[in-house]
PDB file of C-alpha atoms in Angstrom:
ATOM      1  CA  UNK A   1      18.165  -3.273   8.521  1.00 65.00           C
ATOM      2  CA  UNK A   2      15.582  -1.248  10.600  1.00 76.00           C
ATOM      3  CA  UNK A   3      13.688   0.094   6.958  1.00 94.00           C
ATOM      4  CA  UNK A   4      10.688   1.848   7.992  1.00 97.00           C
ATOM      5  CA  UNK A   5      10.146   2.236  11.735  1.00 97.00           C
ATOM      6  CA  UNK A   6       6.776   3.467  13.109  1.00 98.00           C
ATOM      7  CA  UNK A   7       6.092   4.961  16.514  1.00 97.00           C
ATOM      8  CA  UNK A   8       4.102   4.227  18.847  1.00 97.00           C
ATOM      9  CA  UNK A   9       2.752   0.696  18.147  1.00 96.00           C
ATOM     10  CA  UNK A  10      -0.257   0.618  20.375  1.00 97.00           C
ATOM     11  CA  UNK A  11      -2.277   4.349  21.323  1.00 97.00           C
ATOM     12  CA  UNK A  12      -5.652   5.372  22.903  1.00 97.00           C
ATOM     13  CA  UNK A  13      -6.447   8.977  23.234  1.00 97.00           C
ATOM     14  CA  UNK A  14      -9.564  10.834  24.270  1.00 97.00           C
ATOM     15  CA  UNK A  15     -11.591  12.941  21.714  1.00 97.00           C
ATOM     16  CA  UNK A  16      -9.882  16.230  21.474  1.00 97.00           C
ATOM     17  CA  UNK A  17      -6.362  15.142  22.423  1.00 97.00           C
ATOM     18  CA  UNK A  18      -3.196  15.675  20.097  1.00 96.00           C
ATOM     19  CA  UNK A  19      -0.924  13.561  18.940  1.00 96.00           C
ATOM     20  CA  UNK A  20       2.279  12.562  16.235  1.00 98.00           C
ATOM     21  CA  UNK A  21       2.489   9.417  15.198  1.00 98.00           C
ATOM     22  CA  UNK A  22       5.956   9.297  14.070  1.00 98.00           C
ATOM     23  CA  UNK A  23       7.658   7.435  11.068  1.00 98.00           C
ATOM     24  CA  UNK A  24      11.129   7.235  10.016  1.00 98.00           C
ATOM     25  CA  UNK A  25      13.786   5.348   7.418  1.00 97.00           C
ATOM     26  CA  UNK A  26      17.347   4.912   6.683  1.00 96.00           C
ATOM     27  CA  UNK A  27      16.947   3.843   2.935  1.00 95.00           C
ATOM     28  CA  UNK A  28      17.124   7.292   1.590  1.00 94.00           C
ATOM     29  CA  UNK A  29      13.911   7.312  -0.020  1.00 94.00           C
ATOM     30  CA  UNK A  30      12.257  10.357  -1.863  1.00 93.00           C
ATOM     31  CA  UNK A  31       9.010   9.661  -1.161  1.00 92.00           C
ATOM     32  CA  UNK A  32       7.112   9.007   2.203  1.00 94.00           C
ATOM     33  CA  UNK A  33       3.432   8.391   2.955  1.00 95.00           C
ATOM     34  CA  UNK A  34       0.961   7.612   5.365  1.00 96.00           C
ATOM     35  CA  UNK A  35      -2.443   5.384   4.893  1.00 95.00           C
ATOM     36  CA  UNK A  36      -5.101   4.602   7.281  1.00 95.00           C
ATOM     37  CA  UNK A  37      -6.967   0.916   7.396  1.00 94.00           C
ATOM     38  CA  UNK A  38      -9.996   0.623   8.952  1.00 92.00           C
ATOM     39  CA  UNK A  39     -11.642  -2.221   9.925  1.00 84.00           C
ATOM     40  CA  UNK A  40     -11.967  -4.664   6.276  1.00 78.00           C
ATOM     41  CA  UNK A  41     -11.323  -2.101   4.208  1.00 80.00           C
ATOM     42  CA  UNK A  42      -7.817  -1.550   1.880  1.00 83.00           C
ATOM     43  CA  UNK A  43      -5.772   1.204   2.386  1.00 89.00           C
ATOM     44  CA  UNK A  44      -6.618   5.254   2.122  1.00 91.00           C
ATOM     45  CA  UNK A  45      -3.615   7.839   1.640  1.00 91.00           C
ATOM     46  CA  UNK A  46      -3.815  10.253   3.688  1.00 94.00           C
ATOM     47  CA  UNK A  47      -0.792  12.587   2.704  1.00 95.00           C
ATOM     48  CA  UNK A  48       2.439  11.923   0.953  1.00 93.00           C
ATOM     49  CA  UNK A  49       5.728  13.445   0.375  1.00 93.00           C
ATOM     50  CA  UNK A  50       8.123  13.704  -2.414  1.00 90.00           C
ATOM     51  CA  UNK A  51      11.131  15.009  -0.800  1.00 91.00           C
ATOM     52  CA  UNK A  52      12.093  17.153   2.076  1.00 93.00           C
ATOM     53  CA  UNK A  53       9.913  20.398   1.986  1.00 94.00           C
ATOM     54  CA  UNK A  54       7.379  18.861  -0.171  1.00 92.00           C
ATOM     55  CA  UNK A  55       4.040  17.076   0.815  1.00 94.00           C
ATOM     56  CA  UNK A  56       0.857  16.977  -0.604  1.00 92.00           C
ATOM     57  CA  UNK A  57      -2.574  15.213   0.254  1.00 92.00           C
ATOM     58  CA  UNK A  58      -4.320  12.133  -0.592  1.00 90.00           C
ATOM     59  CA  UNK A  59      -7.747  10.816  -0.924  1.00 88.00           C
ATOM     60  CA  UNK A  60      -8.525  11.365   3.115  1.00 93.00           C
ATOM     61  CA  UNK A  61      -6.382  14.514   4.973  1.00 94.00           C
ATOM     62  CA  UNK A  62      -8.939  16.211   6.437  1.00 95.00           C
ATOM     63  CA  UNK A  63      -8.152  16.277  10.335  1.00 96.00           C
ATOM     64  CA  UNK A  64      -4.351  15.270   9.841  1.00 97.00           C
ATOM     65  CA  UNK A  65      -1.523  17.756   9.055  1.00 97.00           C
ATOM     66  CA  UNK A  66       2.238  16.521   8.208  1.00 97.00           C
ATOM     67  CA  UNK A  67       5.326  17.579   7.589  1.00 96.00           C
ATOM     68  CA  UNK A  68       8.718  16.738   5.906  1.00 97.00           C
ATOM     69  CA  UNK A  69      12.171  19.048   7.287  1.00 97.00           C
ATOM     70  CA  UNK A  70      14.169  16.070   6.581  1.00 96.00           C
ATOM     71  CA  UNK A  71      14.335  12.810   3.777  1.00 96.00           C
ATOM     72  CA  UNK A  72      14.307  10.271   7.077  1.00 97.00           C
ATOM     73  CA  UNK A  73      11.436  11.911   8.848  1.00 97.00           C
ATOM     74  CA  UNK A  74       7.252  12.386   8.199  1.00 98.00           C
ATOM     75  CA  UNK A  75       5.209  12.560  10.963  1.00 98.00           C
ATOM     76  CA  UNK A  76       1.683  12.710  11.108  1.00 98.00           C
ATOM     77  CA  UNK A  77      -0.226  15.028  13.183  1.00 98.00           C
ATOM     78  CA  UNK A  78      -3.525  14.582  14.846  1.00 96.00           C
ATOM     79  CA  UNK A  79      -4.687  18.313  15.912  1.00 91.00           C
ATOM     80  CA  UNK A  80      -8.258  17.404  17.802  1.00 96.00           C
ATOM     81  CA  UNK A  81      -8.246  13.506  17.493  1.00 96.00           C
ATOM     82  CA  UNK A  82     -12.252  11.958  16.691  1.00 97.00           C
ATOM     83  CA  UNK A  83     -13.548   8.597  17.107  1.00 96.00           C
ATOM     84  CA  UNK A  84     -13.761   8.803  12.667  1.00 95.00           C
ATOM     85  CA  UNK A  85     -10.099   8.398  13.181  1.00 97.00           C
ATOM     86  CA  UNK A  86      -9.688   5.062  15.560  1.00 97.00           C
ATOM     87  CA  UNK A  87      -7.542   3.002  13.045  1.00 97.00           C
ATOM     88  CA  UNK A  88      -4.328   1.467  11.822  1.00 97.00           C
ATOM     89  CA  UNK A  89      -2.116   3.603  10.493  1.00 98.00           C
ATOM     90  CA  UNK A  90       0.883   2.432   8.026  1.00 97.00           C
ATOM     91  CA  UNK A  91       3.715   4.585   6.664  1.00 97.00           C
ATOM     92  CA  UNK A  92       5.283   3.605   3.923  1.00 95.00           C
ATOM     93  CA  UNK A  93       8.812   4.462   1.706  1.00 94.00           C
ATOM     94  CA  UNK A  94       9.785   4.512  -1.834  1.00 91.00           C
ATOM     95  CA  UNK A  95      12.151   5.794  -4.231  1.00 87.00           C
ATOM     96  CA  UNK A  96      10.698   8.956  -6.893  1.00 83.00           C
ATOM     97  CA  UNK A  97      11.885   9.053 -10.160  1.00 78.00           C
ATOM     98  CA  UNK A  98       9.939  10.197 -13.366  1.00 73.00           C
ATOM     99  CA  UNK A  99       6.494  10.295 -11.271  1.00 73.00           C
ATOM    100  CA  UNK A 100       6.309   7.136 -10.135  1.00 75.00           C
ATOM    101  CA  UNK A 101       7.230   5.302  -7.036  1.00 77.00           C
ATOM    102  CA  UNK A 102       8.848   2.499  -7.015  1.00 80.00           C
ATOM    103  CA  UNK A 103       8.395  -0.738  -4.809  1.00 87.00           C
ATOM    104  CA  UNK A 104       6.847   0.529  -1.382  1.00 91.00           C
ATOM    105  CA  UNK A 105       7.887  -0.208   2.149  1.00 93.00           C
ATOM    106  CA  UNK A 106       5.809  -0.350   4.765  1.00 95.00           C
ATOM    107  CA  UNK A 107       6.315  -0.210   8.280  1.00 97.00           C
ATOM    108  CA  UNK A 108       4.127  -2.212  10.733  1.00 95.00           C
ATOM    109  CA  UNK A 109       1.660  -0.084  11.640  1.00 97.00           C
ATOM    110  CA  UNK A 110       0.421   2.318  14.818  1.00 97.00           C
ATOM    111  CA  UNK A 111      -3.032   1.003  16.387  1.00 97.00           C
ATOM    112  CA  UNK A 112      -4.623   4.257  16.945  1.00 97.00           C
ATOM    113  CA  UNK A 113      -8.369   4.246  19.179  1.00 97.00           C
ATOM    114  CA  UNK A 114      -9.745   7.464  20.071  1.00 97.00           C
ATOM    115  CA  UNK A 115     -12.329   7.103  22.935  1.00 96.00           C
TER     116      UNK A 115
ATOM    117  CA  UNK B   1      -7.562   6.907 -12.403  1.00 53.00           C
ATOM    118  CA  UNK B   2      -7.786   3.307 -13.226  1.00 59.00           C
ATOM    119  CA  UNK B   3      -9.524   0.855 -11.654  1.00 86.00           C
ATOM    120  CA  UNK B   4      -9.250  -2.477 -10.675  1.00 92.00           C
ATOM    121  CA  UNK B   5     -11.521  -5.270 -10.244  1.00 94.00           C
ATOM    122  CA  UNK B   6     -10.760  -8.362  -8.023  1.00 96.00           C
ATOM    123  CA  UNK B   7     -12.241 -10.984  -6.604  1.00 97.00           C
ATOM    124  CA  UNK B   8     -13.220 -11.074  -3.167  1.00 95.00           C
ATOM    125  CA  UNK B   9     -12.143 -14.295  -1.698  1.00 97.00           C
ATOM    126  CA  UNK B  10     -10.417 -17.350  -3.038  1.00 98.00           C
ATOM    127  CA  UNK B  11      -9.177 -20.494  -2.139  1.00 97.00           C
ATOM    128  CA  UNK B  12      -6.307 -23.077  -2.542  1.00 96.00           C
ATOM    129  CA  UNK B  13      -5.062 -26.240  -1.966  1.00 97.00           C
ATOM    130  CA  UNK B  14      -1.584 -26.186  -0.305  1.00 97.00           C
ATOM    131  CA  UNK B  15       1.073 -26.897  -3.096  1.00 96.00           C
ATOM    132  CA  UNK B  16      -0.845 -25.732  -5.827  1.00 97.00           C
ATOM    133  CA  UNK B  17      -0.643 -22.634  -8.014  1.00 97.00           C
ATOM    134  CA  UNK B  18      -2.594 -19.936  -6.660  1.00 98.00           C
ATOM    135  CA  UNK B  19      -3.907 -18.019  -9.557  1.00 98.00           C
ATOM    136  CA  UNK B  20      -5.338 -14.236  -8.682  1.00 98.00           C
ATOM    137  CA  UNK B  21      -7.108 -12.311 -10.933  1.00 98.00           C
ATOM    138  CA  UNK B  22      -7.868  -8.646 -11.535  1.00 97.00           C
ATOM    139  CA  UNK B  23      -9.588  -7.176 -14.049  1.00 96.00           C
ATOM    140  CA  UNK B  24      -8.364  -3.416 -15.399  1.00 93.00           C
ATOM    141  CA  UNK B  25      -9.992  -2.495 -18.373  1.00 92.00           C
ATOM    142  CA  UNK B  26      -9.655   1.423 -18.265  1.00 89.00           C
ATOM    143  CA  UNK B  27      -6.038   1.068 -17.558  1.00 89.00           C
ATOM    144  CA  UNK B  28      -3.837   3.587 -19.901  1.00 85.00           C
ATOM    145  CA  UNK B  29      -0.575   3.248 -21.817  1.00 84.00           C
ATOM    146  CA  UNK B  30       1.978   4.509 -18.838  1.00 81.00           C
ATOM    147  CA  UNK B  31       0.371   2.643 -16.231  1.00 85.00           C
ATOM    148  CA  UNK B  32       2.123  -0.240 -14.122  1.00 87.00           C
ATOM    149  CA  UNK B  33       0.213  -2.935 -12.672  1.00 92.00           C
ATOM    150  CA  UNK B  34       1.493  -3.717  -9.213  1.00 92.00           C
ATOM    151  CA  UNK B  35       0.528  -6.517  -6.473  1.00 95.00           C
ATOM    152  CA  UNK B  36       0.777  -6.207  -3.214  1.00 95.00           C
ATOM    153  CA  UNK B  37       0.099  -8.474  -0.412  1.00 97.00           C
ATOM    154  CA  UNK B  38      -1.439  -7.794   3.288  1.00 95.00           C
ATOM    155  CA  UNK B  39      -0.597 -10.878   6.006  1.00 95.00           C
ATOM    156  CA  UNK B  40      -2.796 -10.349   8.596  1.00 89.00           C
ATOM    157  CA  UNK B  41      -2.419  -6.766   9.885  1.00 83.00           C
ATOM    158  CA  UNK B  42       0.875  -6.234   9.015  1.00 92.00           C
ATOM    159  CA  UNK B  43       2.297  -3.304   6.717  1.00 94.00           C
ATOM    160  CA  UNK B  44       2.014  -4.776   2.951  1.00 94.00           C
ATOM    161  CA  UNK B  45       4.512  -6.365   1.249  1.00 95.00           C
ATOM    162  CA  UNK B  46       5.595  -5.611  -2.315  1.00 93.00           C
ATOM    163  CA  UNK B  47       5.559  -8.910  -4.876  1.00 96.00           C
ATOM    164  CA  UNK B  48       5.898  -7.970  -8.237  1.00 94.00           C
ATOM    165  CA  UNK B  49       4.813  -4.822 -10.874  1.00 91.00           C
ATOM    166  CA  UNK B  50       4.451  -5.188 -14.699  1.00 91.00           C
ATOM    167  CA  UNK B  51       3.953  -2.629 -17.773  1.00 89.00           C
ATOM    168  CA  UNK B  52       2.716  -4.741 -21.080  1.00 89.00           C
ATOM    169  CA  UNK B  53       5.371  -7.880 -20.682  1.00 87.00           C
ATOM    170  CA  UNK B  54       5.069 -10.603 -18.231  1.00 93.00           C
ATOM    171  CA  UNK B  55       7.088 -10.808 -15.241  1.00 95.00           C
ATOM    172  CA  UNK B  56       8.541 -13.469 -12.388  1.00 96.00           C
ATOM    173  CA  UNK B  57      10.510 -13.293  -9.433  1.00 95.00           C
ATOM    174  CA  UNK B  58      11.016 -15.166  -6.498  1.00 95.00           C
ATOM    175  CA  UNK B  59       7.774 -14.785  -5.334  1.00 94.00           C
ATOM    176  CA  UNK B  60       5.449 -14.936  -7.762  1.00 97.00           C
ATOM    177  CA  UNK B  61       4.812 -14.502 -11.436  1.00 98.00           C
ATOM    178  CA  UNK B  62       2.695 -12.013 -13.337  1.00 98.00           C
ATOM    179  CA  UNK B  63       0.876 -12.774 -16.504  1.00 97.00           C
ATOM    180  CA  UNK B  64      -0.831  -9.398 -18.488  1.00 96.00           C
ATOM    181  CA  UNK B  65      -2.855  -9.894 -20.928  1.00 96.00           C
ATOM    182  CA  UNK B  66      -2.231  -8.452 -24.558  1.00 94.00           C
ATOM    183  CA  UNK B  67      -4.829  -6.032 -24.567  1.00 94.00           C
ATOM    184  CA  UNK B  68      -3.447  -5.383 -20.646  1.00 94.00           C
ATOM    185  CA  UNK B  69      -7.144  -4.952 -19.517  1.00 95.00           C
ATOM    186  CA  UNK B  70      -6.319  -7.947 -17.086  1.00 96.00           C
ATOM    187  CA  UNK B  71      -3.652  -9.567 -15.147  1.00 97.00           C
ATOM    188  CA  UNK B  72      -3.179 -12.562 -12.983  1.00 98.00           C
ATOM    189  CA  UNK B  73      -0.714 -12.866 -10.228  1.00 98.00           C
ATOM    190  CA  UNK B  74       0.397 -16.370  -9.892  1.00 98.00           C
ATOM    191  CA  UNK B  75       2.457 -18.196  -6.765  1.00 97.00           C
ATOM    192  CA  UNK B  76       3.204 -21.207  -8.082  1.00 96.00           C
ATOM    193  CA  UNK B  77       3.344 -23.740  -5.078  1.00 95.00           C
ATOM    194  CA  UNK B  78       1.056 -21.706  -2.020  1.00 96.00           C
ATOM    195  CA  UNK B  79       2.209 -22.649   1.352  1.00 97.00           C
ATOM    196  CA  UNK B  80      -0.299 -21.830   3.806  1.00 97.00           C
ATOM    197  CA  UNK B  81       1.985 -18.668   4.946  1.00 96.00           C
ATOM    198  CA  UNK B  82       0.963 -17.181   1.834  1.00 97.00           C
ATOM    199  CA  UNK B  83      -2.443 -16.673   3.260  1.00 98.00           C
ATOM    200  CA  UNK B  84      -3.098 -12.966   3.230  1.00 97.00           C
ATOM    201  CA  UNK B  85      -5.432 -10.282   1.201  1.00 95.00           C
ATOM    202  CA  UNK B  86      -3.567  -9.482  -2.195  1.00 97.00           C
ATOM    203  CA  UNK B  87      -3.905  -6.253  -3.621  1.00 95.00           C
ATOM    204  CA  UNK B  88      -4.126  -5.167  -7.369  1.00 96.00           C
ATOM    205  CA  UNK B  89      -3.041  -1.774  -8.121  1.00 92.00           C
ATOM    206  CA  UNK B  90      -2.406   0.580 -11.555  1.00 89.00           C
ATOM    207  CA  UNK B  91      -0.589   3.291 -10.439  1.00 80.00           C
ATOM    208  CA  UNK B  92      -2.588   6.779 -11.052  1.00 62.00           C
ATOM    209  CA  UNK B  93      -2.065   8.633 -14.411  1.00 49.00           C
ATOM    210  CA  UNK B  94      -0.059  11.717 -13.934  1.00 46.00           C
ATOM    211  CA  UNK B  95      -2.072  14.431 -12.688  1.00 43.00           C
ATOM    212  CA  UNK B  96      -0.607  17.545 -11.132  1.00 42.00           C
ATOM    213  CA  UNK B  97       0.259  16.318  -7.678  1.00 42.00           C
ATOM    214  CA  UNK B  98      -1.369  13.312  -7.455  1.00 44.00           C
ATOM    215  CA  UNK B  99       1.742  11.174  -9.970  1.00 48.00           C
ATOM    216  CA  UNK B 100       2.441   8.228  -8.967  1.00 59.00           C
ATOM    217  CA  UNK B 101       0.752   7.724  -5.639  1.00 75.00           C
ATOM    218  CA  UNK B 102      -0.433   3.949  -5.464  1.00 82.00           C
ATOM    219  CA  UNK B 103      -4.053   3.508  -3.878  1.00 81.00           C
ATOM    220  CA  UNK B 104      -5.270   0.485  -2.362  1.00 85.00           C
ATOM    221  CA  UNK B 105      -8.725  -1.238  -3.053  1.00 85.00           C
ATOM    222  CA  UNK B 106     -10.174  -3.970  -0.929  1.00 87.00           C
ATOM    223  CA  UNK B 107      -8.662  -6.974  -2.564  1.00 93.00           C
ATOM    224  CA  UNK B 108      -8.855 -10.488  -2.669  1.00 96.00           C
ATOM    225  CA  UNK B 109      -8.421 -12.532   0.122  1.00 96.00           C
ATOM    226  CA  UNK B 110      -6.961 -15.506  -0.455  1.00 98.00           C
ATOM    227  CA  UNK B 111      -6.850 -18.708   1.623  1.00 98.00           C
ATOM    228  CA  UNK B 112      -4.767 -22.121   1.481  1.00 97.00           C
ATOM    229  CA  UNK B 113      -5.539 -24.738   3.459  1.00 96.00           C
ATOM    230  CA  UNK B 114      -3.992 -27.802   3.837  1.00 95.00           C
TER     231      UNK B 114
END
């Protein structure tokens, strides 16, 4: 059961590089999304996805851009990558029905420093 | 939204019930109350999610008040792998595009020792 499989695990860029951190899963889900932790904080949504063709943003999307051509894909693109953005990033997975989600699953993360 | 209110640290004795409150007094008819957990810096893990009656599973159990302004997640025996940062979460009312999306606060870390 791979479930929610996040790539890479470990990345350092430069400020100004691009790059997609990519998640996928096999459990047919709806909905897909992608939070940043920083450092002792909880987790910020960053954009999310309802189905294929549909995405929308969360509380932080400035500087990220996604999108969703198919139900096992959302990747999340860094256009200009800043130091702001040197985090953990987690996607998760969930089925959508009337509005809600229902129990989310994470995947285990992408280490993300921008120098 | 909703809000939640949780302690930020806690401790227990190994074996005992672990008891985790978290207060959410604004929280609306439709809105679930779900718990989460965080073990170190892995992705969260799903435990449990309740509307008005209580809930268990094999994890934990989840006790909400009448008035549902507060609930308490409770493991029953902690083992110290159950150390971790537990989140409590009402999902969003529905707004436009923002249904359903669940947002994380800080949490309550919780710590069993032996």
């Amino acid at each position: 059961n791979a479930g929610v499989t996040q790539t890479p695990k470990f990345q350092v860029l430069k400020t100004g590089q691009s790059m997609t951190l990519q998640c996928a899963q096999d459990m047919n889900h709806e909905y897909m999304s992608w939070y940043r932790q920083d450092p002792g904080m909880g987790l910020r949504l960053i954009h999310y996805s309802v189905g294929a063709g549909i995405t929308d943003q969360g509380e932080v999307p400035n500087g990220y851009n996604v999108s969703r051509s198919t139900t096992e894909d959302f990747p999340l693109r860094l256009l200009s990558a800043a130091p702001s953005q040197t985090s953990v990033y987690f996607c998760a997975s969930s089925y959508w029905a009337g509005g809600r989600t229902g129990e989310l699953f994470f995947g285990e993360g992408s280490r993300l420093t921008v120098l | 939204d909703a809000k939640t209110t949780q302690p930020p640290s806690m401790d227990c004795a190994e074996g005992r019930a672990a008891n985790l409150p978290c207060n959410h007094s604004t929280i609306s008819g439709n809105e679930y109350v779900y718990w989460y957990r965080q073990i170190h810096s892995q992705g969260p893990q799903y435990i449990i999610h309740g509307l008005k009656n209580n809930e268990t599973n094999e994890m934990a159990s989840l006790i909400i008040t009448e008035d549902r302004k507060s609930s308490t997640l409770i493991l029953p025996h902690a083992t110290l792998r159950d150390t971790a940062v537990y989140y409590c979460i009402v999902s969003p009312r529905a707004r436009g595009g923002s249904q359903g999306n669940l947002i994380f606060g800080k949490g309550t870390k919780l710590s069993v020792k032996p």
